Amino acid sequence: MRKIVLMMSVSLDGYIEGPDRDISWHQVDEELHQHFNDAVRGLGALLSGRTTYELMAGFWPTADADPDASPTMAEFAALWREIPKIVYSRTLEHADWNTTVVREVVPEEVERLKAEPGGDLGLSGADLVASFLRHGLVDEFRIYVHPVLVGGGTPLFPHTGGNPPATLRLTGTRTFGNGVVLLRYA
């Protein structure tokens, strides 16, 4: 059965974006970008919320047309266009680039999706992550901790309203040359 894999970059103080949705502090160099490419290449689909989808769709479909794009960026642009994507949104009417719009997180539908053949399913987007966590649908966590203190913004794990603590098992770590640390939990 496929797994739902939460894949998010986070500041050392726990934010996925700073005030005003700022992500300029993300420290993605060639090594980390190639790692992301390799990770996405092995996935069966990307699951995201509307905001994350629109951010990605606003850049990646044509990023490889830029003559200044690095080979790693061009490779990711092609990967992003081709991989199946599911965007969860109550307001988005249409999505391009091999994307299906789903209105609600329905646990039974997610379980059916996990039972389909193919690679694991990459999950991102703060609100969507919170919904998947509330339903107990996240199987693995890949948290990329950037050595930056943002001081405020959107937390990766918002207050869940009294859910019981979740005990996780560390399954791996990796330190990148730029100081970003990958923490993998199941």
Short mmCIF file of C-alpha atoms in Angstrom, two decimals, residues 7-141:
data_model
loop_
_atom_site.label_atom_id
_atom_site.label_comp_id
_atom_site.label_asym_id
_atom_site.label_seq_id
_atom_site.Cartn_x
_atom_site.Cartn_y
_atom_site.Cartn_z
CA MET A 7 7.26 16.69 2.82
CA MET A 8 7.79 20.22 4.08
CA SER A 9 10.54 22.76 4.63
CA VAL A 10 10.42 24.45 8.01
CA SER A 11 12.43 27.10 9.84
CA LEU A 12 14.22 26.11 13.03
CA ASP A 13 11.44 27.87 14.96
CA GLY A 14 8.73 25.82 13.23
CA TYR A 15 7.36 27.98 10.39
CA ILE A 16 6.78 26.91 6.79
CA GLU A 17 6.44 30.52 5.69
CA GLY A 18 7.18 33.81 7.35
CA PRO A 19 4.95 36.87 7.63
CA ASP A 20 3.20 37.79 4.36
CA ARG A 21 3.80 34.23 3.04
CA ASP A 22 7.53 34.90 2.72
CA ILE A 23 9.56 31.83 1.77
CA SER A 24 12.68 33.68 0.62
CA TRP A 25 14.53 32.21 3.61
CA HIS A 26 14.34 28.67 2.16
CA GLN A 27 17.94 27.61 1.53
CA VAL A 28 17.59 25.45 -1.56
CA ASP A 29 20.95 24.99 -3.24
CA GLU A 30 21.83 22.53 -6.04
CA GLU A 31 22.43 19.62 -3.64
CA LEU A 32 19.09 20.03 -1.88
CA HIS A 33 17.25 20.72 -5.14
CA GLN A 34 18.63 17.51 -6.67
CA HIS A 35 17.49 15.64 -3.56
CA PHE A 36 13.97 17.07 -4.03
CA ASN A 37 14.04 16.06 -7.71
CA ASP A 38 15.01 12.50 -6.80
CA ALA A 39 12.31 12.33 -4.11
CA VAL A 40 9.55 13.63 -6.39
CA ARG A 41 10.65 11.31 -9.21
CA GLY A 42 9.81 8.34 -6.96
CA LEU A 43 6.33 9.57 -5.98
CA GLY A 44 3.05 8.46 -7.50
CA ALA A 45 1.37 11.86 -7.03
CA LEU A 46 1.55 15.16 -5.20
CA LEU A 47 -1.25 16.18 -2.83
CA SER A 48 -1.47 19.86 -1.99
CA GLY A 49 -3.79 22.60 -0.92
CA ARG A 50 -4.85 25.43 -3.21
CA THR A 51 -2.27 27.94 -1.99
CA THR A 52 0.64 25.55 -2.47
CA TYR A 53 -0.67 24.44 -5.85
CA GLU A 54 -1.08 28.02 -7.08
CA LEU A 55 2.41 28.92 -5.86
CA MET A 56 3.89 25.96 -7.75
CA ALA A 57 1.68 26.45 -10.86
CA GLY A 58 2.73 30.10 -11.01
CA PHE A 59 6.37 29.17 -11.60
CA TRP A 60 7.18 25.55 -12.50
CA PRO A 61 5.22 24.95 -15.72
CA THR A 62 7.57 27.21 -17.69
CA ALA A 63 10.63 27.42 -15.43
CA ASP A 64 12.72 25.35 -17.83
CA ALA A 65 12.10 27.88 -20.62
CA ASP A 66 14.22 30.43 -18.74
CA PRO A 67 17.71 30.40 -20.28
CA ASP A 68 19.15 31.06 -16.81
CA ALA A 69 17.46 28.00 -15.28
CA SER A 70 19.93 25.51 -13.89
CA PRO A 71 19.75 21.92 -15.14
CA THR A 72 18.34 20.93 -11.75
CA MET A 73 15.56 23.52 -12.02
CA ALA A 74 14.77 22.46 -15.60
CA GLU A 75 14.60 18.83 -14.48
CA PHE A 76 12.18 19.69 -11.65
CA ALA A 77 9.97 21.71 -14.02
CA ALA A 78 9.54 18.66 -16.23
CA LEU A 79 8.93 16.40 -13.22
CA TRP A 80 6.33 18.79 -11.80
CA ARG A 81 4.42 19.08 -15.09
CA GLU A 82 4.24 15.32 -15.57
CA ILE A 83 3.50 13.98 -12.08
CA PRO A 84 -0.18 13.54 -11.23
CA LYS A 85 -1.33 16.18 -8.78
CA ILE A 86 -4.38 16.37 -6.55
CA VAL A 87 -5.25 19.81 -5.23
CA TYR A 88 -7.73 20.02 -2.36
CA SER A 89 -9.81 23.17 -2.68
CA ARG A 90 -13.38 24.27 -2.16
CA THR A 91 -12.91 27.34 -4.39
CA LEU A 92 -10.59 26.38 -7.25
CA GLU A 93 -12.69 25.76 -10.36
CA HIS A 94 -10.04 24.37 -12.70
CA ALA A 95 -6.43 23.23 -12.55
CA ASP A 96 -3.99 22.40 -15.34
CA TRP A 97 -0.80 20.39 -15.54
CA ASN A 98 -2.11 16.88 -14.85
CA THR A 99 -4.08 18.07 -11.81
CA THR A 100 -7.35 16.85 -10.32
CA VAL A 101 -9.36 19.14 -8.01
CA VAL A 102 -10.90 17.47 -4.96
CA ARG A 103 -13.24 19.44 -2.69
CA GLU A 104 -12.84 17.73 0.71
CA VAL A 105 -10.49 15.38 2.54
CA VAL A 106 -12.58 12.24 2.90
CA PRO A 107 -10.60 9.56 4.77
CA GLU A 108 -12.23 6.68 2.88
CA GLU A 109 -11.32 8.26 -0.47
CA VAL A 110 -7.73 8.83 0.69
CA GLU A 111 -7.51 5.17 1.78
CA ARG A 112 -8.73 4.10 -1.68
CA LEU A 113 -6.10 6.35 -3.26
CA LYS A 114 -3.41 4.76 -1.08
CA ALA A 115 -4.55 1.28 -2.20
CA GLU A 116 -3.99 2.11 -5.89
CA PRO A 117 -0.75 0.93 -7.50
CA GLY A 118 2.18 3.30 -7.82
CA GLY A 119 4.58 5.31 -5.72
CA ASP A 120 3.93 7.01 -2.40
CA LEU A 121 1.91 10.24 -2.25
CA GLY A 122 3.72 13.48 -1.33
CA LEU A 123 1.71 15.82 0.90
CA SER A 124 2.26 19.56 1.37
CA GLY A 125 0.40 22.70 2.39
CA ALA A 126 -0.24 23.83 5.96
CA ASP A 127 -4.04 23.63 6.02
CA LEU A 128 -4.12 20.37 4.08
CA VAL A 129 -1.47 18.84 6.35
CA ALA A 130 -3.54 19.82 9.40
CA SER A 131 -6.60 18.12 7.90
CA PHE A 132 -4.68 14.93 7.07
CA LEU A 133 -3.22 14.90 10.59
CA ARG A 134 -6.68 15.31 12.17
CA HIS A 135 -7.81 12.24 10.23
CA GLY A 136 -4.67 10.25 11.06
CA LEU A 137 -3.74 9.93 7.38
CA VAL A 138 -0.02 10.80 7.47
CA ASP A 139 2.25 7.73 7.36
CA GLU A 140 5.67 9.37 7.12
CA PHE A 141 7.16 12.77 7.88
#
